[in-house]
Coordinates of N, CA and C in Angstrom, one line a residue:
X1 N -39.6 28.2 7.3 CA -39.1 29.5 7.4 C -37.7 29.6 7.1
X2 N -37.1 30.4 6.9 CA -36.0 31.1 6.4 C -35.3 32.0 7.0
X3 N -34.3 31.4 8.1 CA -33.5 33.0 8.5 C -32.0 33.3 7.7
X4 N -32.3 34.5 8.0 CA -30.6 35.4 7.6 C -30.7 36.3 8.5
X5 N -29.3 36.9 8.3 CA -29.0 38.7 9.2 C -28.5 39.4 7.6
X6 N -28.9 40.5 8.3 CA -29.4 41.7 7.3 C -28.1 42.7 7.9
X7 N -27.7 43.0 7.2 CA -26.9 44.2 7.5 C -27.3 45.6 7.2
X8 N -27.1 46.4 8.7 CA -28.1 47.8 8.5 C -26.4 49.0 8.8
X9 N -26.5 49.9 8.2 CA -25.7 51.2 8.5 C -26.2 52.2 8.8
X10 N -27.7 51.8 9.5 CA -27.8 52.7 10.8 C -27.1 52.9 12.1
X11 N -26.5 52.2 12.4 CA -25.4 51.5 13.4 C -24.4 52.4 13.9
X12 N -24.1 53.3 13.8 CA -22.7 53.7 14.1 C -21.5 53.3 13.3
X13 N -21.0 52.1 13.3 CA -20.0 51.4 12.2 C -21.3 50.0 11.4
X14 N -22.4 50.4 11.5 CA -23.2 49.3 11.1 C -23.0 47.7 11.7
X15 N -24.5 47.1 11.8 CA -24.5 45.8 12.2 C -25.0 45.3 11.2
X16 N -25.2 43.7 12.1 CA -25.7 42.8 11.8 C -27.1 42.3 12.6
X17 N -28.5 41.7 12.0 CA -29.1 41.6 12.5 C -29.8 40.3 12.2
X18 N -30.7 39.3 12.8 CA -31.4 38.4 12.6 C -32.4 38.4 12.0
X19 N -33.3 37.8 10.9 CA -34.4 38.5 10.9 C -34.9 36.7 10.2
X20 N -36.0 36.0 10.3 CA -36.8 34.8 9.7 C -38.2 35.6 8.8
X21 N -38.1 35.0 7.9 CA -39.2 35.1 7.2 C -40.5 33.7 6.5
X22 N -41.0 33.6 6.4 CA -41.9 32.5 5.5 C -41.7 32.1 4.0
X23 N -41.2 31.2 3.6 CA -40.4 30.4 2.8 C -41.5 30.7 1.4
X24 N -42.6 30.7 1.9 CA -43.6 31.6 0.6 C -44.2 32.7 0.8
X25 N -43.5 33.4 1.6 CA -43.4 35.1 1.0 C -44.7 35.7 2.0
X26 N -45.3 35.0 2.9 CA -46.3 35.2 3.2 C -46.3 36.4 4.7
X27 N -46.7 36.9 5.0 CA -46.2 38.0 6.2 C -44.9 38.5 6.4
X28 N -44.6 39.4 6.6 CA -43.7 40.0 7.2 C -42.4 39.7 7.8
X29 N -41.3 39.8 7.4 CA -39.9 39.2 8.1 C -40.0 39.9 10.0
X30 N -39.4 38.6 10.3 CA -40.0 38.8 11.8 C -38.3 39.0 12.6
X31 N -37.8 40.3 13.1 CA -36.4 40.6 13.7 C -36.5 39.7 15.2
X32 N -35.5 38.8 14.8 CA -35.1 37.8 16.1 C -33.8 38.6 17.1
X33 N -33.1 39.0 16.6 CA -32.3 39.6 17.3 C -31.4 41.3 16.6
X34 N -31.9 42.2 17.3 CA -31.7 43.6 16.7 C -31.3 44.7 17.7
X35 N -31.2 45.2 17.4 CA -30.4 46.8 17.9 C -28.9 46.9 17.6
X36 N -28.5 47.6 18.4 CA -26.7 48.1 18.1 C -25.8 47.1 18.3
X37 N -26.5 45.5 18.6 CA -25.7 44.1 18.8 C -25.4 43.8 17.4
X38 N -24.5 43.2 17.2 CA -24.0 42.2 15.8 C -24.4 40.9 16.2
X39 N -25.1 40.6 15.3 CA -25.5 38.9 15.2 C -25.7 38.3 13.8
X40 N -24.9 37.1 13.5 CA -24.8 37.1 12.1 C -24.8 35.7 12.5
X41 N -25.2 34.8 11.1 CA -24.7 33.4 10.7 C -25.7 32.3 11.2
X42 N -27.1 32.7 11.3 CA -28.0 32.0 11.5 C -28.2 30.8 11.2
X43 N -28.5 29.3 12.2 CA -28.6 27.9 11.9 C -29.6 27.7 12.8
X44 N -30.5 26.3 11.5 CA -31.4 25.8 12.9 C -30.7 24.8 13.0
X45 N -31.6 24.3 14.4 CA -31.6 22.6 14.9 C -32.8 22.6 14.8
X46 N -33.7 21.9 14.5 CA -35.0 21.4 15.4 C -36.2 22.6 14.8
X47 N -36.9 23.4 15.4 CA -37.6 24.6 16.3 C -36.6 25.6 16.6
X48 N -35.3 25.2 16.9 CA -34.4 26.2 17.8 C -33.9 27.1 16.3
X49 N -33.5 28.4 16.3 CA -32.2 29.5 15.9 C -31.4 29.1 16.7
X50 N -29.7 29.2 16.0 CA -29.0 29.6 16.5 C -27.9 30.1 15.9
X51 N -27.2 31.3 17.0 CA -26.3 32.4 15.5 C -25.8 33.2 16.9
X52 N -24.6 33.4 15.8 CA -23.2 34.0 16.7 C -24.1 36.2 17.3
X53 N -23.7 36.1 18.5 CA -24.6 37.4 18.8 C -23.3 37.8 19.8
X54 N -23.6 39.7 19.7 CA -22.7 40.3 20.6 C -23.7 40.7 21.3
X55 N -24.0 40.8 22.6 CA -25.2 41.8 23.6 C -24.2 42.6 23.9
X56 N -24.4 44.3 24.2 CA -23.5 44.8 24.7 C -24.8 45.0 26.6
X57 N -23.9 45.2 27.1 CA -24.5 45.0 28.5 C -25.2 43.7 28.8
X58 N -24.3 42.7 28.6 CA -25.2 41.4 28.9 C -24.0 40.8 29.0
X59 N -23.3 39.5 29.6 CA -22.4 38.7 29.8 C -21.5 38.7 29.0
X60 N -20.5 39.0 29.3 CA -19.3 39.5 28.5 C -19.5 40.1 27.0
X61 N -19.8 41.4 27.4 CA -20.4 41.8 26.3 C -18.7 42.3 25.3
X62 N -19.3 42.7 24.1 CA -19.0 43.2 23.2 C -17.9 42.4 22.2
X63 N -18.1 40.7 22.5 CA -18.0 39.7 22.1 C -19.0 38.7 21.5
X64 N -19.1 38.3 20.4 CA -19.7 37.4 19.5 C -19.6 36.0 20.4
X65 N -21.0 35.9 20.5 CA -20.8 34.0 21.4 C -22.0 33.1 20.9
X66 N -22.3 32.3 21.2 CA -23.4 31.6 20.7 C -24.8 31.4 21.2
X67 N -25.6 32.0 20.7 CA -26.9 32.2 21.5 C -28.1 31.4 21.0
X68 N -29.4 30.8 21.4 CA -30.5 30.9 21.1 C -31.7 31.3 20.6
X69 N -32.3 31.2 19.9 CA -33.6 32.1 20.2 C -35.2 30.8 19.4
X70 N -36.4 30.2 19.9 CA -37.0 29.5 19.4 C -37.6 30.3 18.3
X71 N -38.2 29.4 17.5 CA -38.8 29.5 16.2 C -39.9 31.1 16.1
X72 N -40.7 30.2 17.3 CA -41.7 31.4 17.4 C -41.5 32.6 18.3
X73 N -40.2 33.0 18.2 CA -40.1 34.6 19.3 C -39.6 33.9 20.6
X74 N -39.3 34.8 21.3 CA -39.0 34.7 23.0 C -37.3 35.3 23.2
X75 N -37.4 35.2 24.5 CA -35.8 35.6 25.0 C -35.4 34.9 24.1
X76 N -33.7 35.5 24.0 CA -32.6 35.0 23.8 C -31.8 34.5 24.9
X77 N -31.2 33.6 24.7 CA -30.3 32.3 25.7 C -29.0 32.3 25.2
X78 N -28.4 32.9 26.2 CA -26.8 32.1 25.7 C -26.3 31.1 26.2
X79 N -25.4 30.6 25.2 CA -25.1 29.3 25.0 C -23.3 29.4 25.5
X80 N -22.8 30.0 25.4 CA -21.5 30.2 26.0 C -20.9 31.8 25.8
X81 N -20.0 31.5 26.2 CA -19.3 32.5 27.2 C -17.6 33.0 27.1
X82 N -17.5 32.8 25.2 CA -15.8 32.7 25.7 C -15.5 34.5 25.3
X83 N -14.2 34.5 25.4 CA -13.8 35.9 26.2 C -12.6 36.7 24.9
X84 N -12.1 35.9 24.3 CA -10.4 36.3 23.6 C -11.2 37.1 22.2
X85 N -12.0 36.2 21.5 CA -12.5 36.6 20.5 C -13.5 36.5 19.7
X86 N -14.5 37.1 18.5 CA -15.4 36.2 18.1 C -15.8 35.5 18.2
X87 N -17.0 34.9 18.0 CA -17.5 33.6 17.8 C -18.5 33.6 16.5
X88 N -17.6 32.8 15.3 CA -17.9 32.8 13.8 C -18.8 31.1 13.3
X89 N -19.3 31.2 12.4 CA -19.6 30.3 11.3 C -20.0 28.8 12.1
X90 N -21.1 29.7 13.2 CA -21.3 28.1 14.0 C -22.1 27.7 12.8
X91 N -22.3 26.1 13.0 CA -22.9 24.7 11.9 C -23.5 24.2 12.7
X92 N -24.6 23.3 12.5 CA -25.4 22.2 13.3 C -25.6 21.3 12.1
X93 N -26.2 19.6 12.9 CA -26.2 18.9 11.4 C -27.9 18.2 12.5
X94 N -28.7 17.9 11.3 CA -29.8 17.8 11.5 C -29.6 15.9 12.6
X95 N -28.5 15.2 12.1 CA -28.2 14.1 12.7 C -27.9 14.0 13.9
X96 N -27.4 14.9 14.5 CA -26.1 15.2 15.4 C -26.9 16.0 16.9
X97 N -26.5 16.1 18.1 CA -26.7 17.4 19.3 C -25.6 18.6 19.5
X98 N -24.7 18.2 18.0 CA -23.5 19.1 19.0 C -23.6 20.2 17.7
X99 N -22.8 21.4 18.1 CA -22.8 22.6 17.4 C -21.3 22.4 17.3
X100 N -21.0 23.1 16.0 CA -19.1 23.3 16.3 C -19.2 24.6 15.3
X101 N -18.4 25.5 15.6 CA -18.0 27.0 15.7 C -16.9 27.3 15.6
X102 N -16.0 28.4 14.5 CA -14.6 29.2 15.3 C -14.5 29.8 16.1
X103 N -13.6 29.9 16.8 CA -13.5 31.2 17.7 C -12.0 31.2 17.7
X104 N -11.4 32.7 17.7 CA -10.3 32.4 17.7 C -9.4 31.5 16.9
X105 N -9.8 31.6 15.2 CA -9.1 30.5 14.6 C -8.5 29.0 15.2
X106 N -9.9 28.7 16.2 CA -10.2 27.4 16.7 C -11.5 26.5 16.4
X107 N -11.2 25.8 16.5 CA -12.5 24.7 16.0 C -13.1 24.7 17.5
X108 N -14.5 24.6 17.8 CA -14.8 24.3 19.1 C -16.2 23.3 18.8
X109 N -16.6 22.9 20.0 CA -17.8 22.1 19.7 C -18.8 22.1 21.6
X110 N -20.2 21.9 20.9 CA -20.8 22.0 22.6 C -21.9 21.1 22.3
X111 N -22.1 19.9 22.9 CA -23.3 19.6 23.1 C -24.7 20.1 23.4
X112 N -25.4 20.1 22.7 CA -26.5 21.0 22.9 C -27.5 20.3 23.6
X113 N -27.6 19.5 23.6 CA -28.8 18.8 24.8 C -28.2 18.3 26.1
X114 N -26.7 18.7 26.5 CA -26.4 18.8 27.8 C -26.8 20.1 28.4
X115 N -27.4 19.7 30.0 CA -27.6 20.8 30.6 C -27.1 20.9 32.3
X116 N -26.8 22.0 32.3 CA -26.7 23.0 32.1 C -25.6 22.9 30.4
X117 N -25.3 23.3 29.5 CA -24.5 23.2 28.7 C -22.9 23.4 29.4
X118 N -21.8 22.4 28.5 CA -20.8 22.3 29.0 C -19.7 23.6 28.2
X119 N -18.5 23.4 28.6 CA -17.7 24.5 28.3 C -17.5 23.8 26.8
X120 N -17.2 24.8 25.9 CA -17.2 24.6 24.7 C -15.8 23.5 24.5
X121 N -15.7 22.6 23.8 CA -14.6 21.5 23.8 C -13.8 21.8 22.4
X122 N -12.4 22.2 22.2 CA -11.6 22.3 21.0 C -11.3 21.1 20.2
X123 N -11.3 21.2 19.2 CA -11.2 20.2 18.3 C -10.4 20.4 17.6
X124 N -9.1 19.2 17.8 CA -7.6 19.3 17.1 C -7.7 18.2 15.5
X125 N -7.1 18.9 14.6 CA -7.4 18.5 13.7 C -5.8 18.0 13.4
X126 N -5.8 16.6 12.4 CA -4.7 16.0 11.8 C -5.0 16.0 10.3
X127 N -3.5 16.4 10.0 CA -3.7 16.3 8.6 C -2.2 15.7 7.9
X128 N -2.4 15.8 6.4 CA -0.7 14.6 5.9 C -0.6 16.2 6.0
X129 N 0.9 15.9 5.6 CA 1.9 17.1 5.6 C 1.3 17.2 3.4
X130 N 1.5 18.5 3.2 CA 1.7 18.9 1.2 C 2.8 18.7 0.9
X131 N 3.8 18.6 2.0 CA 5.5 18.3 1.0 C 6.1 17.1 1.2
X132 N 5.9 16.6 0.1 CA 6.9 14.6 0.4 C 8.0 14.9 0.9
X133 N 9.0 15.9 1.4 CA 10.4 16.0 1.6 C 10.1 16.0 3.5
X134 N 9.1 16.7 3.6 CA 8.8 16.5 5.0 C 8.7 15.8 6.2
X135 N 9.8 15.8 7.2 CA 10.5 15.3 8.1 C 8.7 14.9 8.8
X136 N 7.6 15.7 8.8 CA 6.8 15.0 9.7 C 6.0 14.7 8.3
X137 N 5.3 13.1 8.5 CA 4.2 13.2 7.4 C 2.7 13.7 7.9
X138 N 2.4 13.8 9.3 CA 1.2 14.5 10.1 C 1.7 16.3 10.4
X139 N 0.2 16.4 10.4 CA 0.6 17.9 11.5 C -0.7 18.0 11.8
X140 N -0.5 18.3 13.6 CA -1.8 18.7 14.1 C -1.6 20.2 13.9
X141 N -3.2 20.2 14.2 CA -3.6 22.1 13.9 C -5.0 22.2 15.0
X142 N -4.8 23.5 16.0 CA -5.2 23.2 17.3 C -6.0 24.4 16.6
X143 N -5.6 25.0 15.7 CA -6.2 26.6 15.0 C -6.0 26.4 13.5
X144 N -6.8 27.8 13.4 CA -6.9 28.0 11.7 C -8.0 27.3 10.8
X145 N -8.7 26.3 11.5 CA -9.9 25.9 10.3 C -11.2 26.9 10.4
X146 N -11.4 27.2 9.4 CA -12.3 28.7 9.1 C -13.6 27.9 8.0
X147 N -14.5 28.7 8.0 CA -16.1 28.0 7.5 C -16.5 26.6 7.8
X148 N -16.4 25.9 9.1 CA -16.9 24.8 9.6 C -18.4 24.3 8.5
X149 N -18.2 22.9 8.3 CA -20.1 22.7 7.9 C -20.3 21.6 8.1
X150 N -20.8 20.5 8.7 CA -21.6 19.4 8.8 C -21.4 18.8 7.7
X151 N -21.5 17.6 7.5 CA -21.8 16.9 6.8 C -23.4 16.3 6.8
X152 N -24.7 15.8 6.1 CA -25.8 15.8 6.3 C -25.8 14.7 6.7
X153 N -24.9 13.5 7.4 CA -25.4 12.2 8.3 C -24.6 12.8 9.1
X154 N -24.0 13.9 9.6 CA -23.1 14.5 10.8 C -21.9 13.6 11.5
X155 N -21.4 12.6 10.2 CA -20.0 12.2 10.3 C -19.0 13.0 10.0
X156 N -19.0 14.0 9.7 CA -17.8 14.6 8.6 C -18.2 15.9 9.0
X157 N -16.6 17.1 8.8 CA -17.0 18.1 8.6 C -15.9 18.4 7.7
X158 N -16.4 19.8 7.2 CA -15.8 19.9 5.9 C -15.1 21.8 6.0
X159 N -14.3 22.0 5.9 CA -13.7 23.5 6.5 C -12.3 24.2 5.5
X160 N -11.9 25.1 5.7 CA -10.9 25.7 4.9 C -9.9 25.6 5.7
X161 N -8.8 25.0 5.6 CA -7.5 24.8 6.2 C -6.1 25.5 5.6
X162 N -5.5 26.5 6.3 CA -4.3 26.4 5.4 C -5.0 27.4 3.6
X163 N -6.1 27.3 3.5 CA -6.5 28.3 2.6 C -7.1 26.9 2.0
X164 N -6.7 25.7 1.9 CA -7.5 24.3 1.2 C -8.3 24.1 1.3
X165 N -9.1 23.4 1.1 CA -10.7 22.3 1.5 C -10.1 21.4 2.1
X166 N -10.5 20.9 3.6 CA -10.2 19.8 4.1 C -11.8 18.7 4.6
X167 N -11.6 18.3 5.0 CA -12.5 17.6 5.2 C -12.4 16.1 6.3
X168 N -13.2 16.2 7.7 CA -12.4 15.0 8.4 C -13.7 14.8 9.7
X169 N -13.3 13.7 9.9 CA -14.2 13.4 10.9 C -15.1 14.4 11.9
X170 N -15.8 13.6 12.3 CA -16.6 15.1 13.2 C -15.9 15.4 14.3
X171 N -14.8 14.8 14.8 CA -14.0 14.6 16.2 C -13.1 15.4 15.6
X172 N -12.4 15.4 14.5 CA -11.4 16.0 13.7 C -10.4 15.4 13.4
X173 N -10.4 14.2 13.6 CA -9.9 13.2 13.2 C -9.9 12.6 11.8
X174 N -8.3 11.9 11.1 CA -8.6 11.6 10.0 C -8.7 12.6 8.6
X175 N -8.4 14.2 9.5 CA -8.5 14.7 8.2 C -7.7 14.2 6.5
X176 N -8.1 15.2 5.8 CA -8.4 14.7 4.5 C -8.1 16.2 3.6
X177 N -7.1 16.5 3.0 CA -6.9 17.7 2.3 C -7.4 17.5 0.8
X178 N -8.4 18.2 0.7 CA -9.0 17.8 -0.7 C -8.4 18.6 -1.9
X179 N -8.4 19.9 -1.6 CA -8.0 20.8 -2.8 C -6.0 21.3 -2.2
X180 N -5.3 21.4 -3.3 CA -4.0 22.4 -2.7 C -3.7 23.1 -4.1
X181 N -4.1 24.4 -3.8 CA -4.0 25.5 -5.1 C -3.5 26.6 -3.9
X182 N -2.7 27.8 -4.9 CA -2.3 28.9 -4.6 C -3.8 29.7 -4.0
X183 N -4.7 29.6 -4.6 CA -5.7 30.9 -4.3 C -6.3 30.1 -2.7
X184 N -6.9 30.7 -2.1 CA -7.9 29.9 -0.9 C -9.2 29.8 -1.1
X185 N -9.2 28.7 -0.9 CA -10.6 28.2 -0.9 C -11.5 28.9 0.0
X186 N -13.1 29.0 0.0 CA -13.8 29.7 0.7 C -15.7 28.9 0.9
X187 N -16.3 29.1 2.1 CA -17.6 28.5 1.8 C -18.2 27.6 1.5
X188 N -17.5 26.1 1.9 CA -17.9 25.0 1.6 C -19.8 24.6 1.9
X189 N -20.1 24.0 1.2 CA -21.4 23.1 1.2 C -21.8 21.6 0.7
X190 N -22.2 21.0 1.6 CA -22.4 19.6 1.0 C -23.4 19.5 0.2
X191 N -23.8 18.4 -0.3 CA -25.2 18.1 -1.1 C -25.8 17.4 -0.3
X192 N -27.1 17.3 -0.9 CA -28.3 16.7 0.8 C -27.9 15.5 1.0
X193 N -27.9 14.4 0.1 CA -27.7 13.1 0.9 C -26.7 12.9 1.0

């Protein structure tokens, strides 16, 4: 199967919505999460959905956070709880139990087969300094990495830094500035193996 969110401007300011279909066209796209909520950025693990959702009248609503929903239908589960801002461009890697997400132009990460699930954990990222004249040759960055993605043995993730491609451990460690151009990079993807 195949999910995405569909964007509808029936909405008021319009949403975003969930919807899985059959990879050969067969029945009907089946809405996993809908109404006047935003839910965008659908990933599997496993069996599982998972994709950034606002509930309004549900646990801190009218914030984007990271929710569940199984393959075949059922409630939705949330998965955390945070409060300042958004919650964007979560990733899962088929290797791996943990999810990592922005929020707040922050890296975060949550083990998904701990339970009850734990409070989402930030992930500080190191990188060389772009200018040789530069009194530090590191700089950590506690914020600012935007389009998180797995790498497909879920050693590595790969993200927009600074407007760059970086690329660095799954801890965030060891980053790695791949591209440095004026324009910003956007949307990273690995290749399968």
């Amino acid at each position: 199967q195949i999910a995405y969110d569909r964007y509808s401007s029936g909405y008021a300011d319009g949403e975003h919505n969930i919807f899985i279909i059959n990879a050969d066209g067969s029945g009907l796209p089946k809405e996993i999460a809908s109404g006047p909520e935003d839910s965008r950025r659908p990933v599997w693990k496993e069996s599982t959905l998972y994709f950034a959702h606002e509930a309004d009248g549900v646990y801190l609503s009218g914030r984007r956070n990271i929710w569940k929903a199984p393959q075949a239908g059922g409630a939705l589960v949330q998965l955390t709880g945070l409060r300042a801002d958004h919650v964007t461009w979560p990733t899962v890697c088929p290797e791996t139990d943990v999810i990592v997400f922005e929020h707040d132009f922050e890296l975060y990460s949550v083990n998904l087969k701990q339970k009850p699930p734990a409070a989402p954990t930030r992930l500080k990222i190191t990188v060389d300094s772009p200018y040789k004249d530069d009194a530090n040759a590191t700089k950590t960055h506690t914020a600012g990495l935007k389009s998180p993605v797995w790498s497909p043995d879920g050693a590595h993730i790969a993200g927009i830094l600074d407007g760059d491609l970086v690329v660095m451990d799954a801890d965030g460690g060891r980053a790695k500035v791949l591209t440095r151009t004026l324009d910003e990079e956007r949307d990273p993807s690995w290749a399968g193996n």
